[in-house]
Amino acid sequence: MSRQADTFPLALPPREPGATAGRWLYDALRQAILDGRLAPGFRLPASRDLARQYQLSRGTVVSAFEQLRAEGYVRGKAGSGTYVNDVLPDALLGIRARPRPNGARSRARAGIRLSEMARRTATWPRTPPLHIRASRANQPALDLVPATLWAQVAGRRLRSVTTQLLMGCPSLGYRPLREAVAGYLTGARGVRCTADQVCIVSGVQDALDLAARLLLDPGDRVAMEDPGYNGAALAFRALGATVVGLPLDAEGVTLPPRLLRHVRMLYITPAHQFPLGVTMSLARRLAVLAWAHAANAVILEDDYDSEFRYSGAPVPALQGLDQDDRVLFAGSFS
């Protein structure tokens, strides 16, 4: 019995005059994915079938597939085919507001009124359960977690737990942990702080939400790098803030005066810019601090990936240069 394909031929737009076959195919497939015509999880036709349909060489089709895979639009399964990714790179990297399609957000059940913040809050894209591999954003080396040792230490600690410990801890977090964090940040990251200035939260996303709640009012303007971390933009917009994207250059975030007018907070990743990897220069760091002082603004420093260096020691944190107490420093154990 012949094997039947579980996909169907793709209807792609006509090829414009002068466009190379590879570029046309890549652009057409990418746009179809972004438009939703090729839904998450859709299995693309086999390269031989697509080459036959559009009279292309199989090498051209394979090259287009590989480019889409490298950019995160599709994923390949050995012996199974090529599938559209559940989470697209555009959703993770873009900070600009996107129009919501009609009916995209379900309404609350009759009689339950959602708050303004609830209606503004957007859902973070679900990360598909893909295989662990190098250079995947927002995914630590979970395969290296010492689970057995962790369980042994946790068990030993619980066997000697006191009622005082079970009663909970101060609102800033467990004091010995805060002291250890402060010691590490002072020595390894050049941060100027004490344990009384450390707050333990569940991760950087929680830190962004807490800082935004404390410092922003609806209508305030927040500036951040573009492209940048979309999770920060979601947190700021949920509180009613207006997010402004700032362009980047070889020294890090730039400071165009027209974009920084009336900005209340600047969110940046100076150690290892997400997603471009730029390390902010000393001159630019000093310029950012000078701007914050003149504008009476706050800087939220996300110490993303500061430990990852190909050469030399990690660059000290921006907070360590701050003489005006305007920098809030956030990091994680990922």
PDB file of N, CA and C in Angstrom, residues 6 33 61 112 139 141-142 153 165 199 205 220 235 255 257 307:
ATOM      1  N   ASP A   6       0.285  13.383   5.082  1.00  0.00           N
ATOM      2  CA  ASP A   6      -0.685  13.973   5.990  1.00  0.00           C
ATOM      3  C   ASP A   6      -0.664  15.495   5.907  1.00  0.00           C
ATOM      4  N   ILE A  33       3.270  31.947   7.897  1.00  0.00           N
ATOM      5  CA  ILE A  33       3.321  31.582   9.310  1.00  0.00           C
ATOM      6  C   ILE A  33       2.888  32.756  10.181  1.00  0.00           C
ATOM      7  N   VAL A  61      14.463  24.442  -1.803  1.00  0.00           N
ATOM      8  CA  VAL A  61      13.449  24.247  -0.765  1.00  0.00           C
ATOM      9  C   VAL A  61      14.111  23.924   0.567  1.00  0.00           C
ATOM     10  N   ILE A 112     -19.278  38.585  36.453  1.00  0.00           N
ATOM     11  CA  ILE A 112     -17.924  38.793  36.971  1.00  0.00           C
ATOM     12  C   ILE A 112     -17.264  39.896  36.161  1.00  0.00           C
ATOM     13  N   GLN A 139      15.884  29.547  28.561  1.00  0.00           N
ATOM     14  CA  GLN A 139      15.879  28.159  29.033  1.00  0.00           C
ATOM     15  C   GLN A 139      17.235  27.823  29.645  1.00  0.00           C
ATOM     16  N   ALA A 141      20.119  25.457  31.729  1.00  0.00           N
ATOM     17  CA  ALA A 141      20.616  24.100  31.465  1.00  0.00           C
ATOM     18  C   ALA A 141      19.939  23.120  32.411  1.00  0.00           C
ATOM     19  N   LEU A 142      18.672  22.833  32.136  1.00  0.00           N
ATOM     20  CA  LEU A 142      17.886  21.976  33.025  1.00  0.00           C
ATOM     21  C   LEU A 142      18.442  20.561  33.101  1.00  0.00           C
ATOM     22  N   VAL A 153      19.694  17.406  50.057  1.00  0.00           N
ATOM     23  CA  VAL A 153      19.852  18.588  50.906  1.00  0.00           C
ATOM     24  C   VAL A 153      18.499  19.051  51.436  1.00  0.00           C
ATOM     25  N   LEU A 165      10.935  28.433  61.451  1.00  0.00           N
ATOM     26  CA  LEU A 165      11.121  28.469  59.998  1.00  0.00           C
ATOM     27  C   LEU A 165       9.806  28.223  59.272  1.00  0.00           C
ATOM     28  N   CYS A 199      15.655  41.795  47.854  1.00  0.00           N
ATOM     29  CA  CYS A 199      14.312  41.231  47.944  1.00  0.00           C
ATOM     30  C   CYS A 199      14.267  39.947  47.124  1.00  0.00           C
ATOM     31  N   GLN A 205      10.890  38.056  36.057  1.00  0.00           N
ATOM     32  CA  GLN A 205       9.559  38.519  35.670  1.00  0.00           C
ATOM     33  C   GLN A 205       8.786  39.040  36.883  1.00  0.00           C
ATOM     34  N   ASP A 220       2.084  56.485  32.668  1.00  0.00           N
ATOM     35  CA  ASP A 220       3.522  56.776  32.692  1.00  0.00           C
ATOM     36  C   ASP A 220       4.200  56.149  31.479  1.00  0.00           C
ATOM     37  N   ALA A 235       4.631  43.320  31.202  1.00  0.00           N
ATOM     38  CA  ALA A 235       4.441  43.721  32.602  1.00  0.00           C
ATOM     39  C   ALA A 235       4.122  45.199  32.708  1.00  0.00           C
ATOM     40  N   LEU A 255      19.999  57.047  23.225  1.00  0.00           N
ATOM     41  CA  LEU A 255      19.167  57.937  24.035  1.00  0.00           C
ATOM     42  C   LEU A 255      18.634  59.107  23.206  1.00  0.00           C
ATOM     43  N   PRO A 257      16.590  62.138  22.376  1.00  0.00           N
ATOM     44  CA  PRO A 257      15.796  63.018  23.255  1.00  0.00           C
ATOM     45  C   PRO A 257      14.304  63.003  22.949  1.00  0.00           C
ATOM     46  N   GLU A 307      26.944  36.392  33.381  1.00  0.00           N
ATOM     47  CA  GLU A 307      28.021  35.425  33.644  1.00  0.00           C
ATOM     48  C   GLU A 307      28.614  34.832  32.368  1.00  0.00           C
TER      49      GLU A 307
END
